[in-house]
Coordinates of C-alpha atoms and ligand atoms in Angstrom, one line a residue:
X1 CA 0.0 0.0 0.0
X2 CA 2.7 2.1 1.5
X3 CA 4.4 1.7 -2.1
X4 CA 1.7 2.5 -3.8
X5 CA 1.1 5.4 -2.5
X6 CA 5.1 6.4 -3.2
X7 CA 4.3 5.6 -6.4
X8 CA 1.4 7.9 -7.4
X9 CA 2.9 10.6 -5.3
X10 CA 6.2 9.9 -7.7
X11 CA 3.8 9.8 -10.7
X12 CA 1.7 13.0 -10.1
X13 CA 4.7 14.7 -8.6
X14 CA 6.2 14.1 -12.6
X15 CA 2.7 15.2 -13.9
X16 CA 3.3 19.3 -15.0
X17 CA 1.8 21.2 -12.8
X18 CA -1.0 23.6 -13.5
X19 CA -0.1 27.2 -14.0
X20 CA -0.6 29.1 -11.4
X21 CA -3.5 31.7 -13.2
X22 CA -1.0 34.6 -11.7
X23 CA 1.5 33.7 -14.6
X24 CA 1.1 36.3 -17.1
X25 CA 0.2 35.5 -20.7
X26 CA 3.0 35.8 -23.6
X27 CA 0.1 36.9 -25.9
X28 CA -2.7 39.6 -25.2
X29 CA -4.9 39.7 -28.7
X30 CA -7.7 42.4 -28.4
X31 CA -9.9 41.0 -31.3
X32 CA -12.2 44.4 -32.2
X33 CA -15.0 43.6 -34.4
X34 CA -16.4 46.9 -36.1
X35 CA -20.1 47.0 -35.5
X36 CA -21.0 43.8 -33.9
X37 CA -23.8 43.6 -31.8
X38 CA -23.7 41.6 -28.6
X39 CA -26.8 40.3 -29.8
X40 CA -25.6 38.6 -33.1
X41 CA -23.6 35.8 -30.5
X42 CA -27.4 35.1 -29.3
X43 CA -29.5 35.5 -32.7
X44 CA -26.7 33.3 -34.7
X45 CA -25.3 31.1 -32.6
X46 CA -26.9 28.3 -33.7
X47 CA -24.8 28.7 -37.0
X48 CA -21.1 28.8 -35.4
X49 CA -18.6 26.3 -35.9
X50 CA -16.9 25.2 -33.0
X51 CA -13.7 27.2 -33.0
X52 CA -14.5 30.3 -33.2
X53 CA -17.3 32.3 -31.3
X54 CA -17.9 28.9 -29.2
X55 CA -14.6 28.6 -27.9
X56 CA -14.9 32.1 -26.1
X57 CA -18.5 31.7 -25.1
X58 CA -17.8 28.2 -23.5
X59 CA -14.0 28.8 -22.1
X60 CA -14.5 32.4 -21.5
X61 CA -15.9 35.3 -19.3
X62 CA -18.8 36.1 -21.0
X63 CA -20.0 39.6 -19.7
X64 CA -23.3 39.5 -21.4
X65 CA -24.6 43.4 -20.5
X66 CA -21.2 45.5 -21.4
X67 CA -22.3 49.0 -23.2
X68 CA -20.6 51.9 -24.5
X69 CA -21.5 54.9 -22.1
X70 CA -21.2 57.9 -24.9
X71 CA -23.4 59.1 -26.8
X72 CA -21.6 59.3 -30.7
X73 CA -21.2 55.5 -30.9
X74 CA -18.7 55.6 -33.7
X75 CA -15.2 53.5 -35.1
X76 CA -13.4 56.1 -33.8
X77 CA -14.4 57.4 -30.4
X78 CA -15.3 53.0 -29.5
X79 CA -11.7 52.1 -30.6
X80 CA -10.1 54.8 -28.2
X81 CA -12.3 53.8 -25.1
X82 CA -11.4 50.0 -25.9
X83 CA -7.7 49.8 -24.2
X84 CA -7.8 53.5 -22.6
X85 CA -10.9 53.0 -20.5
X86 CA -11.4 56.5 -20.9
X87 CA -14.5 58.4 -23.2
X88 CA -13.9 61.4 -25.6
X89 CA -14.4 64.0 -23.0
X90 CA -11.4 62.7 -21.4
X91 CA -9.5 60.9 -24.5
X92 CA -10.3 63.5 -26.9
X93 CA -11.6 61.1 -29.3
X94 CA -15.4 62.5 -29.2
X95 CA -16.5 61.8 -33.0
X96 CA -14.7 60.3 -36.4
X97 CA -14.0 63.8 -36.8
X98 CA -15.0 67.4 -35.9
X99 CA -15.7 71.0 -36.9
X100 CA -12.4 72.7 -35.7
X101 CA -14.0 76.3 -35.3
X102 CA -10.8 77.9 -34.7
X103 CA -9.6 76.7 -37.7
X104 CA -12.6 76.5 -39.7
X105 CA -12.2 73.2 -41.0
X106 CA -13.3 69.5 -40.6
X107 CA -10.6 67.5 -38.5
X108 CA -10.5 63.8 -38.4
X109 CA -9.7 61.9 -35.7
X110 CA -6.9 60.4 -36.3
X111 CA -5.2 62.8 -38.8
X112 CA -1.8 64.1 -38.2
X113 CA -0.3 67.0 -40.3
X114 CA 3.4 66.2 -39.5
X115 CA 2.8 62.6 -41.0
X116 CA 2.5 61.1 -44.0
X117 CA 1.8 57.1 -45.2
X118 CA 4.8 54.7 -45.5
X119 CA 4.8 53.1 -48.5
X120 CA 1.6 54.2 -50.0
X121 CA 0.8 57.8 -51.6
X122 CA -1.5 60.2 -49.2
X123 CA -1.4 61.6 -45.6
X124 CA -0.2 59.8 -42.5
X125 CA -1.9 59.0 -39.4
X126 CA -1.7 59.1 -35.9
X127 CA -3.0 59.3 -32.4
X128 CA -1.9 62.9 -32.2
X129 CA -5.1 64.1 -31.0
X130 CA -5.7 61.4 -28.3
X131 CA -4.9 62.3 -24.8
X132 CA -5.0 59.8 -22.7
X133 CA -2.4 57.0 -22.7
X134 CA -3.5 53.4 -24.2
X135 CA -2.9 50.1 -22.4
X136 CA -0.2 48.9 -25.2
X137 CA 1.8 51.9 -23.9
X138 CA 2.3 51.4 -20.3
X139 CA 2.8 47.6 -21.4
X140 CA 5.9 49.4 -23.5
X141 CA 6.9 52.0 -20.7
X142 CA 7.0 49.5 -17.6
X143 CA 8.4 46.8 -19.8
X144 CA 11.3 49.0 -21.1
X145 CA 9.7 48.8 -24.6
X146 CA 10.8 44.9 -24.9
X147 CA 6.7 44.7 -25.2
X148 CA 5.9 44.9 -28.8
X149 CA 2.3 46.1 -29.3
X150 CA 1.1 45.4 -32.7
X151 CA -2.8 47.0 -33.7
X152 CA -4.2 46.0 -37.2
X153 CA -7.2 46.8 -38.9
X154 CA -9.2 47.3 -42.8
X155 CA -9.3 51.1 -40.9
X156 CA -6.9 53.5 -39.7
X157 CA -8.6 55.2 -37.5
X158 CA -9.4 51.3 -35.6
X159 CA -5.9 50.3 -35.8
X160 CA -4.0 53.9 -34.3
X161 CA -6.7 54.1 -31.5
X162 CA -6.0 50.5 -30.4
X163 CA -2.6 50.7 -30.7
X164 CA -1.5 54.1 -29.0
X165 CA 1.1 56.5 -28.9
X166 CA 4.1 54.2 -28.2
X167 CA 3.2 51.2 -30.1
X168 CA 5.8 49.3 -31.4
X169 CA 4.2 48.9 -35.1
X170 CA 0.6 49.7 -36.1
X171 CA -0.7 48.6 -39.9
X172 CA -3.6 49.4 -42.1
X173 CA -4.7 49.4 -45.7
X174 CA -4.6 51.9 -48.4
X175 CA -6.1 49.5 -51.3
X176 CA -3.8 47.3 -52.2
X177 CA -1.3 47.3 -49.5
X178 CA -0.7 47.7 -46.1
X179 CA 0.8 50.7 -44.9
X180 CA 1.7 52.9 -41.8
X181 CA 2.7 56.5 -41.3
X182 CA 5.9 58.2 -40.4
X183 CA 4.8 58.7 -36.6
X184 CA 5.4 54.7 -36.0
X185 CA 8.2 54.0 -38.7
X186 CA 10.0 55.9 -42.0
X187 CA 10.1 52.3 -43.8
X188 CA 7.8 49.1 -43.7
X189 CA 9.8 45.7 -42.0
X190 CA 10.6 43.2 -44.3
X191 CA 7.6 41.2 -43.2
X192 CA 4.9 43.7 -44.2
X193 CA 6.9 44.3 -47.8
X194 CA 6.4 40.7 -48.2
X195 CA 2.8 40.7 -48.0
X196 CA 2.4 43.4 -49.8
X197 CA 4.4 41.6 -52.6
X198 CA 2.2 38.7 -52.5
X199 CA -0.8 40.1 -54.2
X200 CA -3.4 39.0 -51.6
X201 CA -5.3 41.9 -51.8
X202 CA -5.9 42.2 -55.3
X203 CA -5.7 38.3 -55.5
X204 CA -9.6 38.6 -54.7
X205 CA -10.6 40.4 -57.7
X206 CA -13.6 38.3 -59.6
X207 CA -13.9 36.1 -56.5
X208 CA -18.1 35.9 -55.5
X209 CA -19.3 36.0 -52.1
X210 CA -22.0 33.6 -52.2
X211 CA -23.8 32.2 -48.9
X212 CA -22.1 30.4 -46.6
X213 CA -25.5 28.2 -45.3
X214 CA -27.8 26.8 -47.1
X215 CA -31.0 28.8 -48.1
X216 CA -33.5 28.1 -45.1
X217 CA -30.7 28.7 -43.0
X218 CA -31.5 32.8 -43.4
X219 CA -35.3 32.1 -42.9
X220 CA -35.4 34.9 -40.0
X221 CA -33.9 37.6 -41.5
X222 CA -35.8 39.9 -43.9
X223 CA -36.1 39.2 -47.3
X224 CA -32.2 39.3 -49.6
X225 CA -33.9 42.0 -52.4
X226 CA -35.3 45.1 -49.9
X227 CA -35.3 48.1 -51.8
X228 CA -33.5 50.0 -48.6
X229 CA -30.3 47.9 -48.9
X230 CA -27.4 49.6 -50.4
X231 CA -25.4 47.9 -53.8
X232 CA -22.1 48.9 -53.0
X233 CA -19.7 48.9 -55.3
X234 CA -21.0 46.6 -57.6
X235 CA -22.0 44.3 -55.3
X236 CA -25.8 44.6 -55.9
X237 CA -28.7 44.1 -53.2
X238 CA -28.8 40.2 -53.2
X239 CA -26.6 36.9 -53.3
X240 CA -24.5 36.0 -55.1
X241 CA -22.4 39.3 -54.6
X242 CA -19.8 39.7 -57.4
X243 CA -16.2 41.3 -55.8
X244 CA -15.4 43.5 -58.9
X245 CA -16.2 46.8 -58.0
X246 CA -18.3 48.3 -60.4
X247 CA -16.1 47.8 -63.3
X248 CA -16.0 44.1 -63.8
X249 CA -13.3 43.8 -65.9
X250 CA -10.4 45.3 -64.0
X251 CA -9.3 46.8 -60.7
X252 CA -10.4 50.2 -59.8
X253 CA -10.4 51.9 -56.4
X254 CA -14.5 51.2 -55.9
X255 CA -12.7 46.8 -56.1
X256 CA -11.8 48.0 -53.2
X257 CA -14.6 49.4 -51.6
X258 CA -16.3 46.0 -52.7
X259 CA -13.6 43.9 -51.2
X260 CA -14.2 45.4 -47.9
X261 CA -18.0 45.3 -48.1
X262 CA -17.3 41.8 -48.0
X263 CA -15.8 38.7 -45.7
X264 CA -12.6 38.7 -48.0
X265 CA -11.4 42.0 -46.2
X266 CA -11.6 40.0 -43.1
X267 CA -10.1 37.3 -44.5
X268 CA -7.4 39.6 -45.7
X269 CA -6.9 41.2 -42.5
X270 CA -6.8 37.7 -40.8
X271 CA -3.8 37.4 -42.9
X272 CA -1.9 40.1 -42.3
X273 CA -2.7 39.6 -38.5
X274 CA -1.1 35.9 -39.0
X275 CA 2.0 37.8 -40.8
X276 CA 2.3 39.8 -37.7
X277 CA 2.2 36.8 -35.2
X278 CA 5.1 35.0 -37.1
X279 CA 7.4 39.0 -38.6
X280 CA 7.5 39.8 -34.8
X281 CA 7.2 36.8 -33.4
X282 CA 4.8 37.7 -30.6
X283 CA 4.2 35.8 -27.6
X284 CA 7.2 34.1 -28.2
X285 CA 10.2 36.6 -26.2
X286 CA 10.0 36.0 -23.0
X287 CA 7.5 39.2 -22.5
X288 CA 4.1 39.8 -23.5
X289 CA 3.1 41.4 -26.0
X290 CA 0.0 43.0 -27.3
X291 CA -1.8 42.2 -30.8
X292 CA -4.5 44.2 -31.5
X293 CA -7.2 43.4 -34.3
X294 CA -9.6 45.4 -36.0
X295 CA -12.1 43.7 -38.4
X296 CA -13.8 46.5 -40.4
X297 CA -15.3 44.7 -43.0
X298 CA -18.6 44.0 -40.6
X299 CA -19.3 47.7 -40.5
X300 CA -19.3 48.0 -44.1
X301 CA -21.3 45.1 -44.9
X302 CA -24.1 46.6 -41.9
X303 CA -24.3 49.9 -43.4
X304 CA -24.8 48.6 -47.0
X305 CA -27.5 45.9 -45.8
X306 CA -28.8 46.6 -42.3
X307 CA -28.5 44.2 -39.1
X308 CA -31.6 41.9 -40.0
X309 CA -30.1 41.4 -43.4
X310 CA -28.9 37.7 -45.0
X311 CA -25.8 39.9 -45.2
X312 CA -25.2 40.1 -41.4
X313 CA -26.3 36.9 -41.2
X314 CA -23.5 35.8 -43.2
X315 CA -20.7 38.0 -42.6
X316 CA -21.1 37.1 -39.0
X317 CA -20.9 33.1 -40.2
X318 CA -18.2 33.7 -42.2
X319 CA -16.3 35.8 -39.1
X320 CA -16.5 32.9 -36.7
X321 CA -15.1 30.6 -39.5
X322 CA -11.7 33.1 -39.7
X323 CA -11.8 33.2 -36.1
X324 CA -11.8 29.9 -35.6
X325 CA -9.1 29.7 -38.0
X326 CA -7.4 32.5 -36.7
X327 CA -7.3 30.6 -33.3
X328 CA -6.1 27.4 -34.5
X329 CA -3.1 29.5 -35.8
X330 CA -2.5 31.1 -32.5
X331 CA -2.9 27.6 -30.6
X332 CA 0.1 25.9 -33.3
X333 CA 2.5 29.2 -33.2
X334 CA 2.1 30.8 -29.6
X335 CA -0.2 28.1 -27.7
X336 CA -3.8 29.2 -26.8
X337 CA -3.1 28.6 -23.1
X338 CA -0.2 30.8 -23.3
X339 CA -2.8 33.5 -25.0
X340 CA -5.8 36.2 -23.5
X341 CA -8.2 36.7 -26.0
X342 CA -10.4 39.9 -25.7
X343 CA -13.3 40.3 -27.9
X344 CA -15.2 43.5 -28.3
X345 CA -16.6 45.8 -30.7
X346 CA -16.6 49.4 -31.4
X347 CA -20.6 49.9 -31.3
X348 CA -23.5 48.2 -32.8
X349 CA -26.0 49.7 -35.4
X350 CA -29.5 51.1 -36.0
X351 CA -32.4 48.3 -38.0
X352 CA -33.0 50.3 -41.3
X353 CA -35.5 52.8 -40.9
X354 CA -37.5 51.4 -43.7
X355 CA -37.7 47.9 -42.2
X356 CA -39.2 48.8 -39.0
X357 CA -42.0 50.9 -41.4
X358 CA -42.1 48.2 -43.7
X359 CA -43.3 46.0 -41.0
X360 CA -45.2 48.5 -38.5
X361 CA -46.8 51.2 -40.5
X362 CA -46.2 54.7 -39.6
X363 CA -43.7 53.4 -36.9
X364 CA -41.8 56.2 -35.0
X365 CA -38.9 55.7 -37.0
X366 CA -37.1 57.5 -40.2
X367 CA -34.1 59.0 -41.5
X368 CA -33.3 63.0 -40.7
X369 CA -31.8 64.0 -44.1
X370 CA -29.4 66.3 -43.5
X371 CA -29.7 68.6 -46.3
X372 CA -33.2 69.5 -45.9
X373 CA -33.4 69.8 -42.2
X374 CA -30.0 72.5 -42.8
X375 CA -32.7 74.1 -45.2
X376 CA -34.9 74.1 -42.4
X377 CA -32.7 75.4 -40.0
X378 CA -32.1 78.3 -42.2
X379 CA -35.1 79.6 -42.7
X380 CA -36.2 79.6 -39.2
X381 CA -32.9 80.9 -38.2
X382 CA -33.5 83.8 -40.7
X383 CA -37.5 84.4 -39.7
X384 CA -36.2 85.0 -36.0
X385 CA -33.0 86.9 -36.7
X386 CA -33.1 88.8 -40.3
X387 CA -31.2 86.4 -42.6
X388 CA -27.7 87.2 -43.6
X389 CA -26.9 88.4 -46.5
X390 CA -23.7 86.9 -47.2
X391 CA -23.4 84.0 -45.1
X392 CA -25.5 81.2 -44.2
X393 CA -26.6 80.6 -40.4
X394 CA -25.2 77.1 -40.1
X395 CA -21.2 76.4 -41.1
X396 CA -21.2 72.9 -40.1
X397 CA -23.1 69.7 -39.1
X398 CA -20.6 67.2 -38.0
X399 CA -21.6 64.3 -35.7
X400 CA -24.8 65.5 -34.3
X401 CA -23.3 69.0 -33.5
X402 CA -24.4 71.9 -35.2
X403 CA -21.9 75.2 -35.9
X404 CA -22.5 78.6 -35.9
X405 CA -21.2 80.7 -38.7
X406 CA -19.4 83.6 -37.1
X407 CA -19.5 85.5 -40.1
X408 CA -23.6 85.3 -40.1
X409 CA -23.6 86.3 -36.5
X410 CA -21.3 89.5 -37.1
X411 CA -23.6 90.4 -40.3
X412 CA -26.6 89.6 -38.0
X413 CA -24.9 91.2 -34.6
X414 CA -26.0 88.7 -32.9
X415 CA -24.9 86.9 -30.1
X416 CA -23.7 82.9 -30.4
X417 CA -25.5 82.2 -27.0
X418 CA -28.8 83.9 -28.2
X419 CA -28.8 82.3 -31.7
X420 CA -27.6 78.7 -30.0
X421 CA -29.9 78.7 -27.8
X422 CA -32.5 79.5 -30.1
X423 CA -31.7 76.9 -32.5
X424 CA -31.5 74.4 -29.7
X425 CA -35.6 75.4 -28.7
X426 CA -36.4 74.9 -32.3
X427 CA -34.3 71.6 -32.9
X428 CA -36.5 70.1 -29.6
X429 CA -39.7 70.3 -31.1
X430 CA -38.3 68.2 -34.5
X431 CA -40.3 65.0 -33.6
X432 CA -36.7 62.4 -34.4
X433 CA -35.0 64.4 -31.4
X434 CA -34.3 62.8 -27.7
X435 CA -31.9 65.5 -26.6
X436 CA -31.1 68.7 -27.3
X437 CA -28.7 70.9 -25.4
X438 CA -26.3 74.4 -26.5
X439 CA -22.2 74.3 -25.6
X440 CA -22.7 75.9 -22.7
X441 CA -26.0 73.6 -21.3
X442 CA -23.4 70.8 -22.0
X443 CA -20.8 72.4 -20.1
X444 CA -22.7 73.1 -17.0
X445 CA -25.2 69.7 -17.6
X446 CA -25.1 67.6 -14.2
X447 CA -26.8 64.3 -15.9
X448 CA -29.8 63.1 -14.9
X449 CA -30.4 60.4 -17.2
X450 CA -28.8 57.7 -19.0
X451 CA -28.8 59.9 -22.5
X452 CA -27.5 62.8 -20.9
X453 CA -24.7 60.7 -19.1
X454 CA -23.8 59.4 -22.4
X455 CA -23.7 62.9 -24.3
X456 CA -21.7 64.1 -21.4
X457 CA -19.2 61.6 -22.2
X458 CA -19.5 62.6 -26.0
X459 CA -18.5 66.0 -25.2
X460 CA -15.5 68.3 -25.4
X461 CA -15.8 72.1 -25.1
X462 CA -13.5 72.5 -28.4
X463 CA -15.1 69.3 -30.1
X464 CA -18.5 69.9 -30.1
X465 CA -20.9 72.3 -32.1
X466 CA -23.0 75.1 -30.0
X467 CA -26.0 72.7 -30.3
X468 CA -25.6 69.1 -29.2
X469 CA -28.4 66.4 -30.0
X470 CA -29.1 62.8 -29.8
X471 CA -31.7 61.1 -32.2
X472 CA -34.5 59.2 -30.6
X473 CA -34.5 55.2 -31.3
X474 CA -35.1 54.3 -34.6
X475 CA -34.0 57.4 -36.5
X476 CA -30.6 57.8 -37.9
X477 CA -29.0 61.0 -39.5
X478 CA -29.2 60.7 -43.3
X479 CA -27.3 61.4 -46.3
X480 CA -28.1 58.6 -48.6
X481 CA -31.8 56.3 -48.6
X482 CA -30.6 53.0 -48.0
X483 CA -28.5 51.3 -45.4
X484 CA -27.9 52.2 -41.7
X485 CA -25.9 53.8 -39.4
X486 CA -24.7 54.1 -36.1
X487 CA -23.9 56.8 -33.6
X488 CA -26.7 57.4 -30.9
X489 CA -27.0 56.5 -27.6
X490 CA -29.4 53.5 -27.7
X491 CA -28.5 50.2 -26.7
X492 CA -28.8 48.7 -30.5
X493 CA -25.9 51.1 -31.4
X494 CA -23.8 50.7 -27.4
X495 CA -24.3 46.8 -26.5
X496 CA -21.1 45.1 -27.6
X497 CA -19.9 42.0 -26.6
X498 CA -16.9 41.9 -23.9
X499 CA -15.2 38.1 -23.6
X500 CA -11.9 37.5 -22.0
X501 CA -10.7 34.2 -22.7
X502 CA -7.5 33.3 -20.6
X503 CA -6.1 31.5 -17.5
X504 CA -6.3 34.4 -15.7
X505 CA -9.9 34.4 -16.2
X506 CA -13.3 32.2 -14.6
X507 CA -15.5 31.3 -17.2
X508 CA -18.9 32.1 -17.4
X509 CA -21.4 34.2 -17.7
X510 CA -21.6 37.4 -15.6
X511 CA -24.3 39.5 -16.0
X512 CA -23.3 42.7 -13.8
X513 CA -22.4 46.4 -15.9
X514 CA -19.6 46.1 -17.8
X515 CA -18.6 48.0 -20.7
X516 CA -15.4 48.2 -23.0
X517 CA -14.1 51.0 -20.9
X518 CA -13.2 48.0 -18.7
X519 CA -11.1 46.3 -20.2
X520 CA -8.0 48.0 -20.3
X521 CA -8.2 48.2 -16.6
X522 CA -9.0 44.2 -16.7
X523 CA -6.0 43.8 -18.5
X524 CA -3.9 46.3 -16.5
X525 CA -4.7 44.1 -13.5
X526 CA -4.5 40.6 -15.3
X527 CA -0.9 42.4 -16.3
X528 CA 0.1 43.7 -12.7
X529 CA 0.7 47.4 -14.5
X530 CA 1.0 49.6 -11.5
X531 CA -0.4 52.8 -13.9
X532 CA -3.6 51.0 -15.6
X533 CA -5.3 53.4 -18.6
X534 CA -8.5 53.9 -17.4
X535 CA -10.9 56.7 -15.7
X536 CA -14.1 55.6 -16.9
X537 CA -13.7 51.7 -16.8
X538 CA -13.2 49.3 -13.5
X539 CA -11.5 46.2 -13.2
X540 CA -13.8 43.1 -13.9
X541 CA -12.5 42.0 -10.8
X542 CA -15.8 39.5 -10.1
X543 CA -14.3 37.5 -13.5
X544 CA -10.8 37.4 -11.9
X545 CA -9.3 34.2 -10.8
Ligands
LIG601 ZN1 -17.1 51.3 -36.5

């Protein structure tokens, strides 16, 4: 007996032992899916395979109610609250661009004068106009910059904001290749050349995205033809979608356009993320490093065809398949248990107006086209105030904030306060508004609800208009008459999915708050950084082993 026992305590003592869950992980991958509702993992799941969204939802921490708490639900403002856990009236980051009414002139979020693309012809970006430090770059400072921090993505905008401002290499595409601006690098490493060389990108030209289920398999979503669906770039309104662009014989910028309305981009950007992995050999230096991904290829696909589409449907099908592939890849080269895997997204997306009045007649629901309602801000701007001769009242609509033109209120001599506030009593009688506050109501605005919270967050004294507004649910701002959009404060556009999958991590599903401000503390924590991003998120502690 007595030898027996010697024996199994011999053989488990030569077993390996577990991990301890403290160890940290060689690999952090921040998988960002751009617009992804947290309710596609429910509506489709029966369709997954079972590497991809099923591996996180049955090994992870599933935190089932995390929402965005701003107000402009957009790429960029989501991507910089993702691993800064701050919002844009902290980060900066309050819209995909703004009115800069000093300089008189849109600004885009991640544009940088002083930079230019490497590689590629146009101008260079870079986080020079976020302000608050990303998770990737403490991993950098308090590692002594042995951490590399690699952020990818179809979008620029996605990949800088992810990244941050001391990443060690951060990628995106400019049609055919893959590029990065003079902030990060003045030349592209040998691995990214490489790829760019292959002709992956342009490899796709004539291919057809055709369904990935069978027919019945897209039974509840609304019919493949609706006359409110987009045809991007050749692509047309229903299956089989030809990748051509809308010349068919030869490449043209709109291939590309088509290519990323489309699960190829994703498949190229899975690609290129696998090129990373293996060019700087993450997870494999004796530090950890950081991988961020940005699929954008989702977003474009959701904006063309609307969530309830066979489109969605699909693209979300053909996701979990790259995923899963993705995965598998990360398991052979780095070793999933050596790996954290974050999944998130940068917000979700409005139904298409015209479904919801398809199917419920004279539903509260529509599109504010933004040319006409400027018409009509015009003319009742000009009824109360004498109109100007020269000027008009309004110099910019940019991301539900409206400018004054200084010119018209010098002409007028009137006052911006008067004028704003004015505007702002007309605008709250429009029957698509929830919200509707001046500059300086924002500035003084103690919130009292969950829309005000969330516009609070949205705002920055330099950033925003002198009127402020938030659509009610169901109505989007317009420019074209199909599609969707995004960029309100409802839970269709903020519920995302947050999923850690790691040792560090107890699976399961945990239903408290959550939101993706959150996770760069998480990670922080998971991490031991002693300066964790953060502000606005908290550490998931209650998913902590
Ligand atoms: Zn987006």
């Amino acid at each position: 007996m007595r030898t027996l026992l010697t024996a199994l305590l011999v053989f488990l003592h030569l077993l390996p032992l577990p991990a301890a869950s403290t160890e940290r992980p060689s690999l952090v991958v921040v998988v960002s899916i751009d617009q992804f509702r947290q309710e596609y993992l429910t509506r489709f799941a029966a369709h997954f395979a079972d590497g991809g969204f099923r591996r996180l939802l049955s090994r992870g921490a599933v935190f089932t109610n995390a929402e965005f708490d701003h107000s402009l639900t957009m790429t960029g403002p989501g991507h910089a609250v993702i691993l800064t856990g701050t919002y844009g009236n902290v980060n900066g980051i309050t819209a995909n661009s703004w009115w800069d009414a000093a300089a008189r002139r849109e600004v885009y979020c991640v544009a940088d004068p002083a930079a230019t693309l490497v590689g590629a012809a146009g101008n260079g970006s870079s986080p020079a106009n976020l302000m608050t430090p990303t998770l990737g770059d403490e991993l950098r400072l308090a590692s002594g910059f042995r951490a590399r921090v690699v952020s990818v993505s179809n979008k620029d905008r996605a990949a800088v904001l992810m990244g941050g401002k001391l990443a060690s290499g951060v990628f995106w595409m400019a049609e055919s290749t893959f590029t990065t601006s003079t902030y990060y690098a003045t030349s592209l490493p040998g691995w990214v050349r490489e790829f760019n060389n292959s002709g992956v990108v342009n490899g796709y030209f004539g291919r057809v995205w055709d369904r990935a289920l069978p027919e019945d398999a897209y039974a509840g979503c609304d019919r493949d033809d609706a006359p409110y669906e987009g045809t991007g770039a050749g692509l047309g309104r229903a299956f089989p979608h030809p990748v051509t662009g809308e010349d068919r014989t030869r490449i043209t910028p709109s291939y590309y356009s088509a290519l990323l309305t489309s699960p190829f981009g994703s498949e190229v950007l899975a690609a290129f993320a696998r090129a990373a992995v293996r060019g700087e050999q993450l997870g494999k230096r004796g530090v950890t490093d950081v991988l961020c991904v940005g699929f954008s290829s989702n977003d474009y696909v959701g904006h063309t065809y609307g969530p309830n589409s066979h489109e969605v449907l699909d693209m979300t099908v053909c996701t979990d398949r790259i995923l899963a592939d993705f995965f598998n890849f990360l398991d052979e080269e780095v070793g999933l248990r050596n790996c954290l895997i974050v999944l998130t997204s940068d917000h979700g997306v409005a139904p298409v107006p015209e479904y919801v009045t398809a199917n419920v007649a004279g539903a509260d629901a529509g599109r504010v086209m933004v040319e006409p309602a400027k018409a009509m801000i015009e003319a009742s701007l000009s009824r109360r105030f004498g109109p100007p001769a020269r000027a008009k009242w309004i110099e910019a609509v940019s991301n539900n904030s409206i400018h004054l033109n200084p010119d018209a209120l010098r002409e007028r001599g009137v006052d911006a306060a008067v004028v704003s506030q004015a505007l702002a009593d007309t605008l709250r009688r429009w029957k698509a508004m929830a919200a509707v506050f001046t500059n300086a109501q924002m500035a003084a605005l103690s919130p009292s609800s969950t829309i005000e919270r969330r516009m609070k967050r949205s705002y920055h004294p330099l950033r925003t208009g002198d009127v402020f507004y938030a659509l009610k649910p169901y109505w989007i701002e317009g420019y074209g008459t199909t599609g969707t959009s995004h960029g309100e404060p409802h839970a269709y556009d903020a519920h995302v999915p947050v999923i850690f999958a790691g040792r560090a991590f107890r699976p399961g599903t945990y239903r408290t708050a959550a939101s993706p401000a959150d996770i760069g503390p998480t990670l922080a924590a998971v991490l031991g950084l002693v300066f964790p991003p953060g502000g606005d998120g908290r550490v998931l502690s209650e998913a902590l082993r």
